[in-house]
Coordinates of C-alpha atoms and ligand atoms in Angstrom, one line a residue:
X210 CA 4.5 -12.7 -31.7
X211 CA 5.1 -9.0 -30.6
X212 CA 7.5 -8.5 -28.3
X213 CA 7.1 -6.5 -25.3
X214 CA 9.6 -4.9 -22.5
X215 CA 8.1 -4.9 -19.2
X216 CA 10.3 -2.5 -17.0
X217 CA 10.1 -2.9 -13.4
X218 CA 9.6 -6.4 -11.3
X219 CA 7.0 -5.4 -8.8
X220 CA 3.8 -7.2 -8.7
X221 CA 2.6 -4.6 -11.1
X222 CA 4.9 -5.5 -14.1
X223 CA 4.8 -9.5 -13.1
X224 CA 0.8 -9.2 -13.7
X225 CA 1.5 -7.7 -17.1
X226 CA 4.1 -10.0 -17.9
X227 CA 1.5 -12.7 -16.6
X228 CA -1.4 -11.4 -18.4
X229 CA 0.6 -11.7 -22.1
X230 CA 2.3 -15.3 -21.5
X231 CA 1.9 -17.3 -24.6
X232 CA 0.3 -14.6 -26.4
X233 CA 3.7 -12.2 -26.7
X234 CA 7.8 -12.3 -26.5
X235 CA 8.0 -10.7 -22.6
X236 CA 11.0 -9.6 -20.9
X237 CA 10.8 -8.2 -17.9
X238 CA 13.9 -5.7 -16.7
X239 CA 14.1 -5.4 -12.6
X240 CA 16.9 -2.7 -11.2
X241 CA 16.9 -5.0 -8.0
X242 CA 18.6 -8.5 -8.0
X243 CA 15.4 -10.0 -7.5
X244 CA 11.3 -9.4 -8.2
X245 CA 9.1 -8.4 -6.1
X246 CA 9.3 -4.5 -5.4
X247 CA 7.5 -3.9 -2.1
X248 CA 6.8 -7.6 -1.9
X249 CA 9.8 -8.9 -0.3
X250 CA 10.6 -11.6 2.4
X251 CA 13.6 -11.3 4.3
X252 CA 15.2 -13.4 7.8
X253 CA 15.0 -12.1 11.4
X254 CA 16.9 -14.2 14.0
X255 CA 16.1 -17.0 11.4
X256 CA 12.7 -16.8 10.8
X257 CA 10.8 -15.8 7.3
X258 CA 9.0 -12.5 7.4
X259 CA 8.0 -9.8 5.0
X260 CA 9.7 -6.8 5.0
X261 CA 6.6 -4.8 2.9
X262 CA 3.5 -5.8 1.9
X263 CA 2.3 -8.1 4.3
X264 CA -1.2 -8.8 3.2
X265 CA -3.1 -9.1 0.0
X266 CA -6.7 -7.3 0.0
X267 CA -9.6 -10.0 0.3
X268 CA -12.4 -7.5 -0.4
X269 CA -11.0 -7.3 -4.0
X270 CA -10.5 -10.1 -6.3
X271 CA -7.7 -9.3 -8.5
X272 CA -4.4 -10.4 -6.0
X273 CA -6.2 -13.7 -4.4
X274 CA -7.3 -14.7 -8.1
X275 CA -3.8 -14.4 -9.2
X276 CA -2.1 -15.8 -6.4
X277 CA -4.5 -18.9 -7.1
X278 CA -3.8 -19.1 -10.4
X279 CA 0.2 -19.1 -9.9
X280 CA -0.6 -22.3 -7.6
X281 CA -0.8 -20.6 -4.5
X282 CA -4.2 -20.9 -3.3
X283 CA -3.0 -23.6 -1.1
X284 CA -0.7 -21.2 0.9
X285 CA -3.8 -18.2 1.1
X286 CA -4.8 -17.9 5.1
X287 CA -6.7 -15.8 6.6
X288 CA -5.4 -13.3 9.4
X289 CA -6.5 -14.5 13.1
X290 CA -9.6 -12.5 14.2
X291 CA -9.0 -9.4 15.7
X292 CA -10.6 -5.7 15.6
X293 CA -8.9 -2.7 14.5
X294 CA -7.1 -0.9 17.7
X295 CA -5.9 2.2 17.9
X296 CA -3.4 3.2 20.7
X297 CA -4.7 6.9 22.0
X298 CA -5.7 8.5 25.1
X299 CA -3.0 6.4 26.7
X300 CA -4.4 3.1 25.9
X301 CA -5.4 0.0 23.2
X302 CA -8.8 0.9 22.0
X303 CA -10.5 -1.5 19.7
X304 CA -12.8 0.1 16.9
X305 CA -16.2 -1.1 16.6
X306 CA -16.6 -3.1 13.7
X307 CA -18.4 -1.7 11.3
X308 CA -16.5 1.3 10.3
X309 CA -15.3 2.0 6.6
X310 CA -11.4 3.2 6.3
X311 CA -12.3 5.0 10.1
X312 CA -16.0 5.9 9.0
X313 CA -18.1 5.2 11.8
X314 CA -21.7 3.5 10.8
X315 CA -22.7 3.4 13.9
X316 CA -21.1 6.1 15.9
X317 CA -23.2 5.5 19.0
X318 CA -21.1 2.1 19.0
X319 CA -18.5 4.5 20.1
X320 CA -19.5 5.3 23.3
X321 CA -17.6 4.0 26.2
X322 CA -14.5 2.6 23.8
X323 CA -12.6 6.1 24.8
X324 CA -11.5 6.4 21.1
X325 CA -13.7 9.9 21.1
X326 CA -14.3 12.3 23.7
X327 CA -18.1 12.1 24.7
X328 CA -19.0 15.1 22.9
X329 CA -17.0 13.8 20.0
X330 CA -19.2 10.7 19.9
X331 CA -21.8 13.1 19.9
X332 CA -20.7 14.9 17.2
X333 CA -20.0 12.0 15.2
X334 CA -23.9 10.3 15.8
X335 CA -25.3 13.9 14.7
X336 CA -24.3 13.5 10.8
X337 CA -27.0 11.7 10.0
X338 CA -29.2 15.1 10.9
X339 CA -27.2 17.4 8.9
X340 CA -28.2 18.6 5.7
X341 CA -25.8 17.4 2.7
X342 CA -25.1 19.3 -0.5
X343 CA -24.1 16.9 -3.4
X344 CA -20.4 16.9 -3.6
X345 CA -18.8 18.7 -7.2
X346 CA -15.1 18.4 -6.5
X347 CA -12.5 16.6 -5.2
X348 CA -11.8 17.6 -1.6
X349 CA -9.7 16.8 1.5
X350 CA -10.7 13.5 3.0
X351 CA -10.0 15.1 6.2
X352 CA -11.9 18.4 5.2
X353 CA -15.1 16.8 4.0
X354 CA -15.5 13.9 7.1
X355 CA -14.6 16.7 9.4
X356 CA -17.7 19.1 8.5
X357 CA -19.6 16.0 8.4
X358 CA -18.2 13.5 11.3
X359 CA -16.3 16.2 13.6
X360 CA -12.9 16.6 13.8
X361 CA -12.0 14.2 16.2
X362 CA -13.7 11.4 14.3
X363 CA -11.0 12.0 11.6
X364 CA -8.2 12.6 14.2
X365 CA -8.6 9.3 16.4
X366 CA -10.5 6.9 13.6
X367 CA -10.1 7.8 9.9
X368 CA -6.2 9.4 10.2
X369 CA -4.9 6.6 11.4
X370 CA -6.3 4.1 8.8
X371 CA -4.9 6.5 6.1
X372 CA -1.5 6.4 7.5
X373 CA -1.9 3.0 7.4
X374 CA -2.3 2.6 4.1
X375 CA -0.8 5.7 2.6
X376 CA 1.4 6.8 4.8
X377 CA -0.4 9.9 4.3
X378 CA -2.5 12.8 5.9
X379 CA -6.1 13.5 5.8
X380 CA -6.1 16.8 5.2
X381 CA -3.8 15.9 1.9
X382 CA -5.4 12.8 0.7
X383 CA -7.9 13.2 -1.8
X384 CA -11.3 12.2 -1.1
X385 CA -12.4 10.6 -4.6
X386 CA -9.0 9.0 -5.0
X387 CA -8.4 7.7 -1.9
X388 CA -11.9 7.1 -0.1
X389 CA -13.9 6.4 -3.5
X390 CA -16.6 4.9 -1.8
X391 CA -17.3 7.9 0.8
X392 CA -17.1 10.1 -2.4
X393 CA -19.8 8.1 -4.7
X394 CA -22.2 8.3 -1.9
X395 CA -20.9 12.5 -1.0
X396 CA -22.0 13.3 -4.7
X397 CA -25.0 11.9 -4.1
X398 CA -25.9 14.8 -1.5
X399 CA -27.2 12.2 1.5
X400 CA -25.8 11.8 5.0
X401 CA -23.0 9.2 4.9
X402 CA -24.3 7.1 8.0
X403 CA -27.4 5.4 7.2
X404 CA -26.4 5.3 3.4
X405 CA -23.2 3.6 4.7
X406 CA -25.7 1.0 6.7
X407 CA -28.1 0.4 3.5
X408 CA -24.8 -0.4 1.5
X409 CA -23.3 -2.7 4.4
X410 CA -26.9 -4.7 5.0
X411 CA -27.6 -4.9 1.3
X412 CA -23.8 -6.0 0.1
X413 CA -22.3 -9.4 -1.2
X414 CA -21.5 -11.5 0.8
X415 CA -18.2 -10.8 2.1
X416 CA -15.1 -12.7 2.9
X417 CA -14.4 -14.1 6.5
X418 CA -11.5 -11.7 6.6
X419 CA -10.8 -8.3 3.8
X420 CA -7.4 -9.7 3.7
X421 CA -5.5 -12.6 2.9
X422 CA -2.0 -13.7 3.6
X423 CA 0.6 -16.2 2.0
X424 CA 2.1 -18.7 4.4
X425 CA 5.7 -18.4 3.7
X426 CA 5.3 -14.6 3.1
X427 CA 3.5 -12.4 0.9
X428 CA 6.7 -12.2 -0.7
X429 CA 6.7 -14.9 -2.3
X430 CA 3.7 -13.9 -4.9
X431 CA 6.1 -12.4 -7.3
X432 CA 8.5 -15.0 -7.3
X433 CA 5.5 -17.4 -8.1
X434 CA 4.1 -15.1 -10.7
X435 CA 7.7 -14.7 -12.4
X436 CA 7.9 -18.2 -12.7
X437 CA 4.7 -18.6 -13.9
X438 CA 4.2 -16.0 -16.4
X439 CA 7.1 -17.6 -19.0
X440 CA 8.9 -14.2 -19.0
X441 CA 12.7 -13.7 -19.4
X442 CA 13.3 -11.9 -16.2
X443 CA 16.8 -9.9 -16.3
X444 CA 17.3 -8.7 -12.6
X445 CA 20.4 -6.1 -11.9
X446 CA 19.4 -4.5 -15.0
X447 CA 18.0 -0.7 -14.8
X448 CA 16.5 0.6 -17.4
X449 CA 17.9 4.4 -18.4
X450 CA 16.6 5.5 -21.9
X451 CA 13.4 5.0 -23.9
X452 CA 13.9 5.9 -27.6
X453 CA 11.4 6.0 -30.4
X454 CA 12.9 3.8 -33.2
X455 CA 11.5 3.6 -37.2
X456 CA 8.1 1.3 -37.3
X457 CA 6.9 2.5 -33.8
X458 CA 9.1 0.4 -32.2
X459 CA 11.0 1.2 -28.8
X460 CA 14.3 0.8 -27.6
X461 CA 15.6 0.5 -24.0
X462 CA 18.9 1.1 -22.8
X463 CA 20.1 -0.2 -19.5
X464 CA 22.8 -0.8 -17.3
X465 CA 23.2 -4.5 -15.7
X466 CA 26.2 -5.7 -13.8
X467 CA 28.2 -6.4 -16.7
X468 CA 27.6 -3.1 -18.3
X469 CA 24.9 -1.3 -21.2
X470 CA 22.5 -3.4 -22.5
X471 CA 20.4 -2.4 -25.6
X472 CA 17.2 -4.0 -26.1
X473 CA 14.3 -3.1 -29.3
X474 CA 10.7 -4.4 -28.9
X475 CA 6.9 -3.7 -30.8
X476 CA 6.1 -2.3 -26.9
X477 CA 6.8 -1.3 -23.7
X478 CA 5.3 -1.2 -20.3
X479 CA 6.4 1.1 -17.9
X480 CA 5.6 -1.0 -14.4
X481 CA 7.7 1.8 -12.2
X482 CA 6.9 3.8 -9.6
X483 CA 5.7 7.9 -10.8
X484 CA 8.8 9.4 -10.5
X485 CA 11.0 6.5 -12.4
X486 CA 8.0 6.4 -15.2
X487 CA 8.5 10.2 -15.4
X488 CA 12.3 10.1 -16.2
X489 CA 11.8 7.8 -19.1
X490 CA 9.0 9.5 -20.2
X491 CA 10.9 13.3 -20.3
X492 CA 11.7 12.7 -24.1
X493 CA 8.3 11.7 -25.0
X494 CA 6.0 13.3 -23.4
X495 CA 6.7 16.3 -21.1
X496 CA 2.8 17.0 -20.2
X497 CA 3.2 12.8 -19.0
X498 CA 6.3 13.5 -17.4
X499 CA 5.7 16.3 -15.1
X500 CA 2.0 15.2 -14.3
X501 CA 4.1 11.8 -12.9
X502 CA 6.9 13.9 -11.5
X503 CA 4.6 15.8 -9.5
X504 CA 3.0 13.0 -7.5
X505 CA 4.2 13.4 -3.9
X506 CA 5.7 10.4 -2.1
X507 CA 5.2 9.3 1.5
X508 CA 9.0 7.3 2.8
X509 CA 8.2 4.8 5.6
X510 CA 10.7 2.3 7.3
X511 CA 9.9 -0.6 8.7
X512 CA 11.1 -2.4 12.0
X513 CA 10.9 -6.1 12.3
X514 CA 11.6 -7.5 15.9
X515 CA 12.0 -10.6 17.4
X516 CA 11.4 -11.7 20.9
X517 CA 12.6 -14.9 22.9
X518 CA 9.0 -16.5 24.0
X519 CA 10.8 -17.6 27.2
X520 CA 12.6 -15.0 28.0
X521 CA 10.2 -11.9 27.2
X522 CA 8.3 -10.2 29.6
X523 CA 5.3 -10.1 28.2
X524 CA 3.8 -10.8 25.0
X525 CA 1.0 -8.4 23.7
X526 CA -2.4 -10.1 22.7
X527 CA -4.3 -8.9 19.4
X528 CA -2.9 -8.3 15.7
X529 CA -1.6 -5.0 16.7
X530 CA -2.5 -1.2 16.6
X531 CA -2.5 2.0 14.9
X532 CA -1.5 5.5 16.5
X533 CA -3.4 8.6 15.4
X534 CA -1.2 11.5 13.8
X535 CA -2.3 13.6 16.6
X536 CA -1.0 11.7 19.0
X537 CA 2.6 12.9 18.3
X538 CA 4.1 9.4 18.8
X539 CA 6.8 8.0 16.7
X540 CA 5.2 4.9 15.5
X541 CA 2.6 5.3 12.9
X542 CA 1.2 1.1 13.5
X543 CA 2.6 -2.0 14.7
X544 CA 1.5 -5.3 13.7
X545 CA 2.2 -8.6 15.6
X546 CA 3.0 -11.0 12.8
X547 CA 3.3 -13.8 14.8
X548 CA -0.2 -12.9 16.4
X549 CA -2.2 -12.1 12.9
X550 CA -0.5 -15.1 10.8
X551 CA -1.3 -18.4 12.2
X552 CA 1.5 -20.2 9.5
X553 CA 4.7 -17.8 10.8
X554 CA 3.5 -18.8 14.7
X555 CA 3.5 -22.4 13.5
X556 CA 7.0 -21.8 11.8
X557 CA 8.6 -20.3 14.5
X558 CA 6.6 -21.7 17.5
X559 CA 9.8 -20.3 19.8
X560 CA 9.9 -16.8 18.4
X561 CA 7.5 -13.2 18.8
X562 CA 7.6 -11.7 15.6
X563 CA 6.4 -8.1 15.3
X564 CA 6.9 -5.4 13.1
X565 CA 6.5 -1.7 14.0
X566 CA 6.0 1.0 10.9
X567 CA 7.1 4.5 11.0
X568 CA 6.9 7.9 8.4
X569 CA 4.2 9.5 7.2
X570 CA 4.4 12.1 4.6
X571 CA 6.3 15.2 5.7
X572 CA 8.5 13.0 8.4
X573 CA 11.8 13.1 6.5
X574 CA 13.5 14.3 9.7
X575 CA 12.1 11.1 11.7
X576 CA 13.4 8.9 8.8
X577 CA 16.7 10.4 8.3
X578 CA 17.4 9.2 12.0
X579 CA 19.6 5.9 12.0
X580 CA 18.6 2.7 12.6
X581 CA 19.4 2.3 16.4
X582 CA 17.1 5.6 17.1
X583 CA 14.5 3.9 15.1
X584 CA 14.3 0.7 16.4
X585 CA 15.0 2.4 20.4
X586 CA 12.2 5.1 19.5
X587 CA 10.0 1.7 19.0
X588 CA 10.9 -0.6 21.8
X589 CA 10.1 2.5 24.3
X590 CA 6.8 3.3 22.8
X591 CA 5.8 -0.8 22.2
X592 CA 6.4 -0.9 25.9
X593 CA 4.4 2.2 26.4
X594 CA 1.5 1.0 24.6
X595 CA 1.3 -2.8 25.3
X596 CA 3.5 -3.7 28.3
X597 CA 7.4 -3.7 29.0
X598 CA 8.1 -7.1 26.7
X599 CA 11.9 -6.5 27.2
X600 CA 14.7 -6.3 24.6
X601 CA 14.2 -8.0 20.9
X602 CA 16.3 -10.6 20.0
X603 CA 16.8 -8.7 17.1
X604 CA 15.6 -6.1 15.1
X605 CA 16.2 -4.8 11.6
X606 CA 15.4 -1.6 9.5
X607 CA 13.9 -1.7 6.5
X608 CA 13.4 1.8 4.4
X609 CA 10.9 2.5 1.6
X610 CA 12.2 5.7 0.2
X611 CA 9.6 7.4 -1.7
X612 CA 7.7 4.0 -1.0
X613 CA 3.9 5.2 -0.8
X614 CA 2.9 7.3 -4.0
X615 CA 0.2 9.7 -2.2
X616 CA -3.4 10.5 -3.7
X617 CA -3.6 14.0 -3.4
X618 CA -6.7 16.4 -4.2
X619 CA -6.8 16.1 -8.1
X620 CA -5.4 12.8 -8.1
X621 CA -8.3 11.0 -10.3
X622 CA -8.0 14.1 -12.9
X623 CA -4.2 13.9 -12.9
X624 CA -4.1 10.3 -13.8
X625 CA -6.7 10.9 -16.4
X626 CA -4.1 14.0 -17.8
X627 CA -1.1 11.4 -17.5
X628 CA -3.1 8.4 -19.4
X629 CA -4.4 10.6 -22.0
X630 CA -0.9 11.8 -22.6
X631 CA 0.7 8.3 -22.6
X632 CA -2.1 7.1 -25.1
X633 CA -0.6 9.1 -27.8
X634 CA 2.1 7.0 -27.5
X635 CA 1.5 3.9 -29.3
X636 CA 3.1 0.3 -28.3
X637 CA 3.1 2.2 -24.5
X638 CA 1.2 1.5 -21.1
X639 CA 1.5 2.4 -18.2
X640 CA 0.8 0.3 -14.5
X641 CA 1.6 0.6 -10.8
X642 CA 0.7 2.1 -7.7
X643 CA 0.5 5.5 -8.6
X644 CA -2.7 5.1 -10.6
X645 CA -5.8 3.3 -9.5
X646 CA -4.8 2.1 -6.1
X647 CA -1.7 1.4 -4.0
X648 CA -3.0 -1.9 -2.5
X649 CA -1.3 -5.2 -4.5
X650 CA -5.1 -5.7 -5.6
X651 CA -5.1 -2.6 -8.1
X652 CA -1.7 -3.0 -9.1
X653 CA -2.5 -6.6 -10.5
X654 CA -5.6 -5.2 -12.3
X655 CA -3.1 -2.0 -13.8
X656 CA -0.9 -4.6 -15.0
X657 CA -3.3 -7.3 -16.3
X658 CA -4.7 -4.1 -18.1
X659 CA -1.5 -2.6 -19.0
X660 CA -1.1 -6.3 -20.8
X661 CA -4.2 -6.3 -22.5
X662 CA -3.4 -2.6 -23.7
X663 CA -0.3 -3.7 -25.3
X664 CA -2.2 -7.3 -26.6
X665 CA -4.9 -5.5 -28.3
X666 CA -2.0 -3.5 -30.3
X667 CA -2.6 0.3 -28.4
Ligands
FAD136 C1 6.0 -0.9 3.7 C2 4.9 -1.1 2.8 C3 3.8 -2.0 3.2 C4 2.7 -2.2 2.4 N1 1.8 -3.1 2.8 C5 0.8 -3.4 1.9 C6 -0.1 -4.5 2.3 O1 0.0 -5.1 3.3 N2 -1.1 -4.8 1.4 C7 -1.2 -4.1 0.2 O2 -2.1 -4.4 -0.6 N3 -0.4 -3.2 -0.2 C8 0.7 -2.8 0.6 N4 1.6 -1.9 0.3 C9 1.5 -1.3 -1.1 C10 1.9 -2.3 -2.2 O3 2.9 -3.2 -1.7 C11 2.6 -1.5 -3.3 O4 1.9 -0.4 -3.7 C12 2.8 -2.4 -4.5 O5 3.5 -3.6 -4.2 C13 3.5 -1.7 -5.6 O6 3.8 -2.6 -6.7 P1 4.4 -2.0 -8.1 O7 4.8 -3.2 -8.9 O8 3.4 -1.0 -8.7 O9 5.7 -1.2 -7.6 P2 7.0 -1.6 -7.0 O10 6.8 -2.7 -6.0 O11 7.7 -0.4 -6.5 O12 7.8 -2.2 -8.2 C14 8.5 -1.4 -9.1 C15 9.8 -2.1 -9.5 O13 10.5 -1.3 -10.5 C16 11.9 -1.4 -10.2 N5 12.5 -0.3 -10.9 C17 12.5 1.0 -10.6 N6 13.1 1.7 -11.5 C18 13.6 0.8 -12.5 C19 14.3 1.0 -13.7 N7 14.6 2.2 -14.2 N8 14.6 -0.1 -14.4 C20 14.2 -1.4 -14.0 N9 13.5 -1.6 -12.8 C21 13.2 -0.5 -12.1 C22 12.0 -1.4 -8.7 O14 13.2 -2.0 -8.3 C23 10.8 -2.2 -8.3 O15 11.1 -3.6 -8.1 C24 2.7 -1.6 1.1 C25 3.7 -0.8 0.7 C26 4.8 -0.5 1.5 C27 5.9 0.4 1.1

């Protein structure tokens, strides 16, 4: 059997792990005292919540398949039903459905939500009469749906669906990296709307919801893929070197709680974020390690409240919102957990459960604020957008530094510069966020592949 160091314990490097049980020796080196990377359930005023990911993409198959196969199809639910809002011209404003990431395919369905000015609505229903020249290169999401959608479209619908996601900006974000779909049908030199409206009307059948949650937490996918996937899992232990030893084989030093650890294997996946991949990679490939290096990174807290149902003042309806860039709040979404999640409302029948996200991309002044400004800066602007609910039970803080790799212009051609480079490397692969998609759907597929790289003997 070869054997095969897997380092980092995200979902990315479990799915590896997973993809090569019985067929290879796997250990699996996690810097973190336990698995799970952005997948991670923590307590508030006693009840189970997650403190990153929250949802698994439904749309996609790749995090629902492995979730079943792990034995927790049982615990997949759906999210209550409830249409995207987005808090702007001083109120909740529900998107028609419809839209892709923001995309309007019906922008006359617009009228009268007050998301868009009336001449913005306008603006938006006239792309389908404006002349479109194939798209050659990668361009600004927010550059390329502006000339087509007006800007507003992008400011009030699109932006704030990016910063969901990305924590990023429009006029950063790459279209053929981050909006792949948009950019297939923008080479093809057609107005977006009605091709948008062919593609919906002729599509699979789609799931009741795009995602899917775990009762119990999303958090607990790792733990149940770690168990699953037959690995030795060393948490505490951070991988610091990669050296090249005689007969293409690898060796990883790291430091665990007890002090170095040296470890030799026929391979090595690198399951890390960009930035952590790059430092290993600095011996071995300097083309790899400053393509990885130079992938910018979004930091985004997270602030998890609880309210008393008795004693609050009000409770908000719906699953929750999203705020527009432009807007210049503080809060970039807020999601009512125990609203969306039917299980943690069952759980916790006494307790409101909502979590409120801030950071986007070039807000490391917001973030470096403490804790208490955080969670104040959110309880005045929750009570701005829903209602005055009163004080939380409690609240908590949880910080992704560097959490949300960011798909800049070039991003599709970088990746392609940083897997070329890695390929010369044999026994090596590379999966994670920073390639093919940051949702928990494409990291499962870049590890499952990164495991079938390292199967087949690459
Ligand atoms: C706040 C937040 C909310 C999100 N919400 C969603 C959502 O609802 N749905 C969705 O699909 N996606 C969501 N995402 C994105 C998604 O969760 C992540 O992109 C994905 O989980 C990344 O997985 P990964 O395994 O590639 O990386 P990570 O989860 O970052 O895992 C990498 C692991 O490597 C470890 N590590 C780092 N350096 C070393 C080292 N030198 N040695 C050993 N170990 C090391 C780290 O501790 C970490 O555990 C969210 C992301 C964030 C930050």
């Amino acid at each position: 059997m070869r054997s095969v160091i897997v380092i980092g314990g995200g979902i990315s490097g479990l799915a590896a792990a997973w993809q090569m049980r019985g067929m290879a020796d796997v250990t699996v080196l996690e810097s973190h005292t336990r698995v799970g990377g952005k997948l991670r359930t923590g307590t508030i005023a006693g009840v189970t919540v997650d403190e990153g990911a929250e949802s698994l993409m439904a749309l996609r198959p790749e995090a629902v398949e492995l979730a079943t196969a792990v034995g927790l199809g049982e615990a997949l639910c759906d999210p209550a039903t409830s249409p995207v809002t987005v808090w702007t011209h001083g109120a909740l404003r529900a998107l028609p459905a419809g839209h892709v990431m923001g995309v309007p395919t019906d922008p006359s369905a617009l009228a009268g939500t007050g998301l868009l000015s009336p001449e913005g609505v306008a603006r938006a229903a006239a792309e389908e009469t404006l002349a479109a020249a194939p798209l050659t290169e990668d361009c600004p999401v927010g550059r390329y749906l502006a000339a087509r959608f007006g800007q507003e479209t992008v400011d009030r619908l699109v932006e704030p669906l990016l910063g969901g996601v990305y924590a990023g900006r429009a006029d950063r974000l790459s279209l053929r990296a981050a909006m792949p779909r948009i950019a297939a049908l923008a080479e093809q030199g057609a107005p977006l709307t009605p091709a948008l409206r062919r593609l919906r009307a002729a599509g699979a059948p789609r799931p009741a919801a795009a995602v899917q949650g775990v009762a119990g937490g999303t958090g607990r996918f790792p733990q149940a893929v770690a168990e699953a996937c037959g690995a030795r899992i060393l948490t505490g232990t951070t991988a610091r070197t990669l050296s090249r030893i005689p007969g293409d084989r690898w060796r990883v030093q790291a430091m665990t709680g007890d002090g170095a650890l040296t470890m030799e294997a026929d391979a090595v996946v690198l399951a890390l974020p960009a930035f952590a991949a790059a430092e290993l990679l600095r011996p071995h490939s300097p083309l790899a390690e400053a393509e990885l290096a130079a992938v910018p990174h979004a930091s985004t807290a997270v602030i998890t409240m609880a309210f008393s149902r008795t004693r609050a003042h009000f409770l908000p309806e719906g699953n929750g919102f999203l705020v527009p860039a432009v807007d210049g709040h503080t809060l970039k979404a807020a999601s009512f957990l125990s609203n969306k999640w039917p299980w943690l409302q069952a759980a916790a029948p006494e307790t409101f459960v909502l979590r409120a996200s801030v950071g986007r991309i070039g807000e490391d002044d917001l973030l470096a604020r403490p804790d208490r400004h955080l969670v104040r800066a959110a309880v005045s602007e929750l009570h701005r957008a829903v209602g005055p609910m009163g004080e939380p039970l409690a609240a908590r803080v949880t910080r992704w530094d560097r959490g949300l790799p960011q798909y800049e212009v070039g991003h599709r051609d970088r990746v392609a510069r940083i897997r070329e480079a890695a390929g010369k490397l044999p026994g090596l692969a590379l999966c994670g966020a920073a390639y093919e998609g940051v949702g928990v759907a494409a990291c499962v597929a870049t590890g499952r592949a990164a495991g079938r790289q390292v199967l087949a003997g690459a």
